[in-house]
XYZ file of C-alpha atoms in Angstrom:
433
model
C 69.820 76.772 105.326
C 69.717 72.991 104.830
C 71.965 70.839 106.995
C 73.195 69.064 103.866
C 74.718 71.416 101.302
C 73.818 70.850 97.631
C 77.505 70.836 96.712
C 80.674 69.369 98.186
C 84.249 70.663 98.361
C 87.217 68.340 97.899
C 90.820 69.369 98.474
C 94.069 68.247 96.851
C 97.667 69.402 96.968
C 100.194 68.615 94.233
C 103.896 67.855 94.586
C 104.875 71.430 93.669
C 102.652 72.831 96.441
C 99.693 73.980 94.326
C 96.436 73.688 96.259
C 93.319 72.589 94.387
C 89.713 72.955 95.547
C 87.074 71.137 93.507
C 83.528 72.315 94.187
C 81.224 69.623 92.839
C 77.870 71.315 92.172
C 75.927 68.906 89.926
C 72.779 71.059 89.999
C 74.534 73.819 88.025
C 74.935 73.899 84.254
C 78.284 75.702 83.977
C 81.762 75.622 85.404
C 84.476 78.076 86.328
C 88.225 77.717 86.678
C 89.793 80.302 88.989
C 93.436 80.760 89.920
C 94.233 82.977 92.924
C 97.736 84.366 93.482
C 99.268 86.196 96.433
C 100.254 89.168 94.297
C 98.924 92.700 94.637
C 99.708 96.192 95.790
C 100.206 95.256 99.460
C 103.223 93.156 98.454
C 104.889 96.129 96.705
C 107.058 99.083 97.614
C 106.883 102.678 96.411
C 109.426 101.735 93.726
C 107.579 98.610 92.541
C 104.016 99.898 93.013
C 101.874 98.876 90.055
C 104.025 95.917 89.031
C 101.477 93.256 90.072
C 98.857 94.949 87.904
C 101.409 95.288 85.098
C 102.200 91.554 85.248
C 98.478 90.746 85.115
C 98.190 92.745 81.878
C 101.335 91.189 80.417
C 100.038 87.662 80.993
C 97.291 88.374 78.457
C 100.043 88.654 75.827
C 100.255 84.896 75.412
C 102.218 81.760 76.229
C 104.482 79.245 74.509
C 101.593 77.390 72.848
C 99.454 80.497 72.343
C 102.102 83.106 71.467
C 99.870 86.150 70.930
C 96.974 87.731 72.797
C 94.748 86.827 69.849
C 95.778 83.159 69.911
C 95.319 82.948 73.680
C 91.889 84.549 73.743
C 90.710 82.675 70.645
C 91.648 79.348 72.251
C 89.524 80.211 75.293
C 86.620 81.823 73.453
C 86.496 78.943 70.955
C 85.584 76.765 73.929
C 82.811 79.073 75.098
C 84.794 80.928 77.742
C 86.352 84.331 78.386
C 89.545 85.036 80.295
C 88.901 87.485 83.123
C 91.575 88.869 85.434
C 91.821 91.429 88.205
C 94.472 92.692 90.578
C 93.598 93.694 94.112
C 95.471 94.539 97.266
C 95.639 91.039 98.755
C 95.580 88.867 95.649
C 95.279 88.609 91.869
C 92.643 86.494 90.119
C 92.566 84.762 86.732
C 89.263 83.127 85.856
C 87.554 81.338 82.959
C 83.860 80.415 83.048
C 82.780 77.944 80.356
C 80.781 74.751 79.702
C 81.752 71.860 82.011
C 83.129 69.571 79.253
C 85.693 72.278 78.415
C 87.228 72.427 81.906
C 90.232 70.207 81.021
C 91.003 72.445 78.036
C 90.768 75.565 80.212
C 93.132 74.047 82.759
C 95.527 73.116 79.981
C 95.546 76.678 78.637
C 96.043 78.233 82.075
C 98.761 75.739 82.913
C 100.701 76.710 79.803
C 100.133 80.413 80.438
C 101.554 80.329 83.956
C 104.333 77.865 83.170
C 105.508 79.526 79.934
C 104.343 83.176 79.662
C 105.581 85.172 76.672
C 105.551 88.715 78.113
C 105.684 90.244 74.649
C 104.613 93.683 73.388
C 105.525 95.390 76.649
C 105.492 98.909 75.190
C 102.033 98.394 73.722
C 100.706 97.084 77.034
C 102.401 99.959 78.847
C 100.512 102.448 76.685
C 97.221 100.726 77.506
C 97.893 100.919 81.254
C 98.858 104.586 80.973
C 95.487 105.188 79.297
C 93.830 103.366 82.205
C 95.619 105.625 84.696
C 94.229 108.719 82.938
C 90.745 107.770 84.165
C 91.863 108.636 87.718
C 93.531 111.974 86.926
C 92.175 115.500 86.684
C 93.210 118.072 84.054
C 96.282 118.918 86.156
C 97.462 115.314 86.292
C 96.525 114.757 89.965
C 94.978 111.528 91.188
C 91.370 112.275 92.157
C 90.231 108.675 92.590
C 88.533 108.796 95.998
C 89.193 105.104 96.583
C 92.959 105.517 96.126
C 93.046 108.700 98.196
C 91.066 107.214 101.059
C 93.282 104.127 101.289
C 96.393 106.295 101.301
C 94.903 108.316 104.170
C 93.713 105.249 106.090
C 96.903 103.202 105.826
C 99.546 105.917 105.674
C 102.969 104.558 104.687
C 101.869 100.927 104.849
C 101.767 99.170 101.426
C 97.983 98.866 101.788
C 97.926 102.623 101.157
C 99.437 102.208 97.676
C 97.206 102.292 94.622
C 96.649 99.046 92.746
C 97.477 100.374 89.296
C 100.508 102.366 90.474
C 101.721 105.808 89.384
C 102.448 106.584 85.740
C 106.115 107.267 86.531
C 106.513 103.624 87.612
C 104.598 102.236 84.662
C 106.778 104.201 82.245
C 110.015 102.694 83.573
C 109.051 99.029 84.096
C 111.147 96.795 81.847
C 110.819 93.122 80.764
C 113.319 92.061 83.426
C 111.163 93.747 86.103
C 108.083 91.875 84.887
C 109.884 88.525 84.805
C 111.473 89.056 88.214
C 108.107 89.916 89.768
C 106.481 86.932 88.076
C 109.149 84.510 89.341
C 108.840 85.864 92.872
C 105.060 85.626 93.185
C 103.780 83.124 90.635
C 105.075 79.916 92.168
C 102.749 77.038 92.960
C 103.098 77.485 96.719
C 101.817 81.032 96.365
C 98.701 80.039 94.410
C 95.337 78.401 94.962
C 93.347 76.823 92.136
C 89.588 76.271 92.301
C 87.264 74.541 89.838
C 83.552 74.850 90.566
C 80.379 73.704 88.833
C 79.141 70.537 87.195
C 82.483 68.795 87.533
C 83.928 65.795 89.357
C 87.045 65.673 91.447
C 88.779 62.800 89.672
C 88.755 64.351 86.205
C 89.563 67.826 87.532
C 92.479 66.530 89.588
C 93.892 64.581 86.625
C 93.629 67.539 84.247
C 94.999 70.036 86.781
C 97.976 67.855 87.701
C 98.879 67.445 84.037
C 98.407 71.153 83.239
C 100.363 72.580 86.181
C 103.094 69.976 86.572
C 105.640 72.326 84.988
C 104.884 75.183 87.367
C 107.825 75.877 89.718
C 107.086 75.532 93.414
C 108.434 78.950 94.365
C 107.729 80.081 97.895
C 104.732 81.283 99.864
C 104.941 85.060 100.182
C 103.957 86.712 103.452
C 103.087 90.402 103.311
C 103.723 93.031 105.946
C 100.963 92.701 108.583
C 98.245 95.342 108.422
C 98.688 98.202 110.872
C 95.556 100.219 111.537
C 96.030 103.933 112.175
C 94.211 104.449 115.439
C 94.891 108.153 115.921
C 91.850 109.626 114.167
C 89.634 111.128 113.225
C 91.349 112.018 109.947
C 89.954 114.236 107.219
C 91.343 114.933 103.774
C 89.751 117.105 101.092
C 91.061 117.163 97.509
C 89.783 119.948 95.293
C 88.267 118.983 91.967
C 85.993 121.014 89.700
C 83.004 118.700 89.625
C 79.298 119.093 90.192
C 79.300 116.531 93.008
C 81.612 115.658 95.849
C 82.660 112.012 96.147
C 82.992 111.135 99.816
C 84.072 108.032 101.695
C 83.593 107.629 105.438
C 85.690 104.762 106.753
C 86.234 102.927 110.018
C 88.771 100.208 110.743
C 86.732 97.032 111.166
C 87.677 93.480 112.167
C 88.831 90.634 109.862
C 86.891 87.468 109.035
C 88.507 85.327 111.726
C 87.831 87.837 114.516
C 85.069 86.659 116.915
C 83.308 89.990 116.355
C 83.108 89.629 112.565
C 79.676 87.903 112.403
C 78.176 90.710 114.501
C 79.839 93.294 112.244
C 78.360 91.705 109.130
C 74.874 91.811 110.647
C 75.438 95.357 111.897
C 76.207 96.455 108.337
C 72.902 94.926 107.232
C 71.088 96.826 109.960
C 72.667 100.031 108.654
C 72.286 99.438 104.919
C 70.428 96.466 103.486
C 67.567 97.880 101.479
C 65.624 101.107 101.201
C 64.000 100.729 104.626
C 67.283 100.638 106.541
C 68.491 103.926 108.018
C 71.345 104.804 105.674
C 69.175 105.057 102.576
C 65.965 106.051 104.352
C 67.414 108.950 106.330
C 70.071 110.175 103.899
C 68.089 109.884 100.675
C 64.358 109.575 101.375
C 64.031 111.851 104.396
C 66.713 114.511 103.957
C 67.654 114.404 100.270
C 71.353 114.692 101.065
C 72.370 112.299 98.277
C 70.833 110.401 95.392
C 72.459 107.175 96.556
C 74.582 106.029 99.466
C 75.932 102.622 100.408
C 77.806 100.839 103.168
C 80.117 97.888 102.663
C 83.127 96.100 104.092
C 86.429 95.768 102.269
C 87.815 92.484 103.646
C 91.534 91.847 103.828
C 92.879 88.618 105.219
C 94.128 90.306 108.410
C 92.053 93.505 108.500
C 88.861 95.126 107.223
C 87.512 98.561 106.390
C 83.902 99.595 106.931
C 83.106 102.078 104.179
C 80.197 104.437 103.561
C 80.337 105.771 100.006
C 78.227 108.634 98.648
C 78.147 111.586 96.277
C 76.479 114.885 97.084
C 76.303 118.558 96.193
C 79.201 120.491 97.789
C 77.001 122.430 100.177
C 75.451 119.222 101.518
C 78.711 117.517 102.493
C 78.775 118.617 106.176
C 75.171 117.538 106.737
C 75.766 114.245 104.938
C 78.809 113.386 107.071
C 76.977 114.500 110.215
C 73.948 112.329 109.478
C 76.044 109.239 108.671
C 77.878 109.626 111.973
C 74.573 110.070 113.817
C 73.333 106.840 112.288
C 76.333 104.758 113.293
C 76.521 106.436 116.688
C 72.932 105.409 117.307
C 73.950 101.763 117.157
C 76.599 102.454 119.797
C 74.116 104.108 122.134
C 70.867 102.175 121.702
C 70.350 98.397 121.374
C 68.595 97.089 118.293
C 65.417 95.081 118.714
C 65.217 91.311 118.442
C 62.960 91.750 115.403
C 65.546 93.921 113.652
C 68.290 91.418 114.323
C 66.118 88.523 113.141
C 65.396 90.361 109.882
C 69.080 91.014 109.248
C 69.863 87.369 109.950
C 67.140 86.162 107.557
C 68.492 88.327 104.779
C 72.058 87.180 105.446
C 70.948 83.545 105.352
C 69.093 84.148 102.091
C 72.175 85.631 100.499
C 74.290 82.678 101.634
C 71.844 80.275 100.018
C 71.684 82.373 96.839
C 75.463 81.987 96.679
C 74.964 78.281 95.919
C 73.995 79.342 92.376
C 76.919 81.719 91.848
C 79.893 79.976 90.237
C 82.251 82.887 90.774
C 81.117 83.252 94.349
C 81.638 79.561 95.094
C 85.146 79.718 93.608
C 85.996 82.837 95.599
C 84.483 81.437 98.780
C 86.456 78.199 98.702
C 89.445 78.922 96.479
C 90.272 82.514 97.313
C 90.160 81.826 101.024
C 92.715 79.054 100.609
C 95.386 81.652 99.919
C 95.400 82.703 103.559
C 93.598 80.252 105.848
C 91.043 77.498 105.767
C 87.848 79.182 104.591
C 84.683 78.800 106.606
C 82.003 76.501 105.243
C 78.495 77.796 104.667
C 77.329 75.841 107.717
C 80.019 77.405 109.877
C 79.053 80.885 108.701
C 75.429 80.190 109.518
C 76.370 78.946 112.979
C 78.446 82.051 113.624
C 75.548 84.293 112.550
C 73.048 82.332 114.644
C 75.030 83.041 117.799
C 75.001 86.841 117.391
C 72.913 88.591 120.045
C 71.528 92.084 120.423
C 74.297 92.782 122.918
C 76.901 91.594 120.394
C 75.632 94.148 117.866
C 75.990 96.981 120.327
C 79.383 95.682 121.455
C 80.836 95.589 117.941
C 79.348 99.020 117.159
C 81.125 100.437 120.200
C 84.327 98.693 119.187
C 84.367 99.824 115.534
C 82.545 103.169 115.424
C 85.111 105.106 117.418
C 86.730 108.437 116.549
C 90.272 107.045 116.542
C 89.217 104.514 113.858
C 87.547 107.118 111.614
C 88.755 108.612 108.324
C 86.810 110.814 105.902
C 88.039 111.690 102.411
C 86.195 114.009 100.033
C 87.001 114.831 96.402
C 85.288 117.791 94.771
C 84.612 121.482 95.257
C 85.281 121.493 99.001
C 85.900 125.096 100.056
C 87.324 126.207 103.408
C 83.958 126.822 104.996
C 82.631 123.367 104.068
C 85.892 121.686 105.159
C 85.759 123.532 108.486
C 82.235 122.327 109.193
C 83.215 118.748 108.402
C 86.225 118.930 110.722
C 84.098 120.268 113.559
C 81.654 117.410 113.055
C 84.458 114.848 113.157
C 85.981 116.373 116.257
C 82.628 116.123 118.013
C 82.012 112.490 117.043
C 82.015 110.093 119.947
C 81.493 112.758 122.602
C 79.347 111.647 125.504
């Protein structure tokens, strides 16, 4: 990675508390405007679960100057952009990518939307969300979304265990006053971070953003309940579903970005699964045919992380699949990797960091999304952290993370008693000397 980055990041803060990051990347030909909000399922209760997602949908219904969803989207699309939004556990995102000369117009539209939302057509939007929920239900109305079920098992009663979309019973009873109350609580300037990235300059972005968001109330910075890892595993949950394949997730509590062990964890994940020659794909798919595809990833939260192995397999293969995944990760606890393996993982990580220079959304997320919680690392800092990782660090973080008390397995599909029993025996034997 070059010592001098091809872009630069400039920070501003307005009188109402809104933080602005301008990522000047003159080598790119587009621009993106991204607004990050501390609003999501981890800020909710059982009674309010799904309200952050509901508010996200309702914001598409228009603003004072663009009073319908058609008017709002036409104003954006007429300028070559598309409004994209998503709700997660830690934050919500609203983003428009469009030609650089249209950035002031995009900021103006977003400023009006968040200063003067209409929140109209609530019953119509409710029906759309209820249709969305149906995608996660079986023919008996039970949630069979393995992602939701695994998070509920991993986090227990903590809000991180709630689903993002919420249960249909909540969605049916949300009223306009609930939406407005939630919006007022979370959508203040102090609880937001704005990022503009691409072929833009700080002066014009700052002027347009200050004008667009001057009417946004300051509000207050919301602090969620700290993450509490369940360290009493292993846990196993099987949910019956009549399907040809079993969806399975094997999860371990990891370490967050700011933890000293995080760089080693990121390289460890590449050693496990970063191409068809790494052991997860090679042994599970190529050598044993236990699944068509399998992948490992990290779900980062600002104060926690989950290491996740995700796969689908025939019901009879589930015990062998779980057993082989645990053998793979256990191998990194027991045997050191070679210097050549570590160097390869580091090269690929460096290449991905450099490829991120060309990704507008990635640049916005890297520098704007991180501002919601703490000062984000620069690319140079990330490279320095990776460069310091040793073979011993890899083994140390494997021993720290891949432990039975940090392990949860959730399977959705035709899991009979015999298959479930074999999986439980495998989990109970994991980590034995």
